Amino acid sequence: METGKKEIYCNCCGKKLLVEKTGEREDYLFVSKEWGYFSGKDGEIHQFRICEACYDRWTAQFAVPVCVKEQTELL
């Protein structure tokens, strides 16, 4: 993940997600996939961020639902 970046956007909807140094924060899903052998993307690394609203729309379409577990301790 890049460091020192001031603005982060949702790759799905384009919404600004986080402005560092101002204290503005919003949670999002960050995915980093290193493609390997037997893929058409061998040797590539794909990264993207998705805001919570886009995540909810995306996962609602899954044939097998996301496994959700309750976290008992928050840091």
C-alpha positions as CSV (number, residue, x, y, z in Angstrom):
1,M,0.0,0.0,0.0
2,E,1.3,3.5,-0.8
3,T,2.4,5.7,2.0
4,G,2.2,9.5,2.2
5,K,-0.8,9.6,0.0
6,K,-3.3,12.3,1.1
7,E,-6.4,11.2,-0.7
8,I,-7.8,7.7,-1.2
9,Y,-10.8,6.8,-3.3
10,C,-13.2,3.9,-3.6
11,N,-12.3,2.1,-6.9
12,C,-16.0,1.3,-7.4
13,C,-17.8,4.6,-6.9
14,G,-14.9,7.1,-6.8
15,K,-15.9,8.4,-3.4
16,K,-13.1,10.0,-1.4
17,L,-12.4,7.7,1.6
18,L,-9.7,9.2,3.7
19,V,-7.8,12.4,4.1
20,E,-4.7,11.9,6.2
21,K,-3.4,14.7,8.4
22,T,-6.8,16.2,8.9
23,G,-8.1,13.3,11.1
24,E,-10.9,12.5,8.7
25,R,-11.3,8.7,8.5
26,E,-13.6,6.2,7.0
27,D,-13.2,2.4,7.0
28,Y,-12.9,0.5,3.7
29,L,-11.9,-2.9,2.3
30,F,-8.3,-3.0,0.9
31,V,-7.5,-6.0,-1.4
32,S,-4.0,-6.8,-2.7
33,K,-3.8,-9.9,-4.9
34,E,-0.5,-11.3,-6.2
35,W,-1.4,-13.4,-9.3
36,G,0.6,-16.5,-9.8
37,Y,1.1,-19.4,-12.2
38,F,-2.0,-20.7,-14.0
39,S,-3.6,-17.3,-14.3
40,G,-3.7,-14.8,-17.1
41,K,-2.2,-12.2,-14.8
42,D,1.0,-14.1,-13.7
43,G,3.5,-11.8,-12.1
44,E,1.0,-8.9,-11.6
45,I,-0.2,-7.4,-8.3
46,H,-3.7,-5.9,-8.3
47,Q,-4.8,-3.6,-5.5
48,F,-8.0,-1.8,-4.9
49,R,-10.1,-0.2,-2.2
50,I,-13.9,-0.4,-1.8
51,C,-16.0,1.8,0.5
52,E,-18.5,0.1,2.9
53,A,-21.5,0.9,0.8
54,C,-20.0,-0.6,-2.4
55,Y,-18.8,-3.6,-0.3
56,D,-22.4,-4.2,0.9
57,R,-23.8,-3.9,-2.7
58,W,-21.0,-6.3,-4.0
59,T,-21.4,-9.0,-1.3
60,A,-25.2,-8.9,-1.5
61,Q,-24.7,-10.4,-5.0
62,F,-22.6,-13.4,-3.8
63,A,-24.1,-16.9,-4.3
64,V,-22.5,-18.0,-1.1
65,P,-22.9,-15.3,1.7
66,V,-19.9,-13.8,3.4
67,C,-19.0,-15.5,6.7
68,V,-19.5,-12.9,9.4
69,K,-18.0,-13.5,12.9
70,E,-18.5,-11.2,15.9
71,Q,-15.3,-9.7,17.2
72,T,-15.4,-9.6,21.0
73,E,-12.4,-7.3,21.6
74,L,-11.9,-4.1,19.7
75,L,-8.5,-2.4,19.8
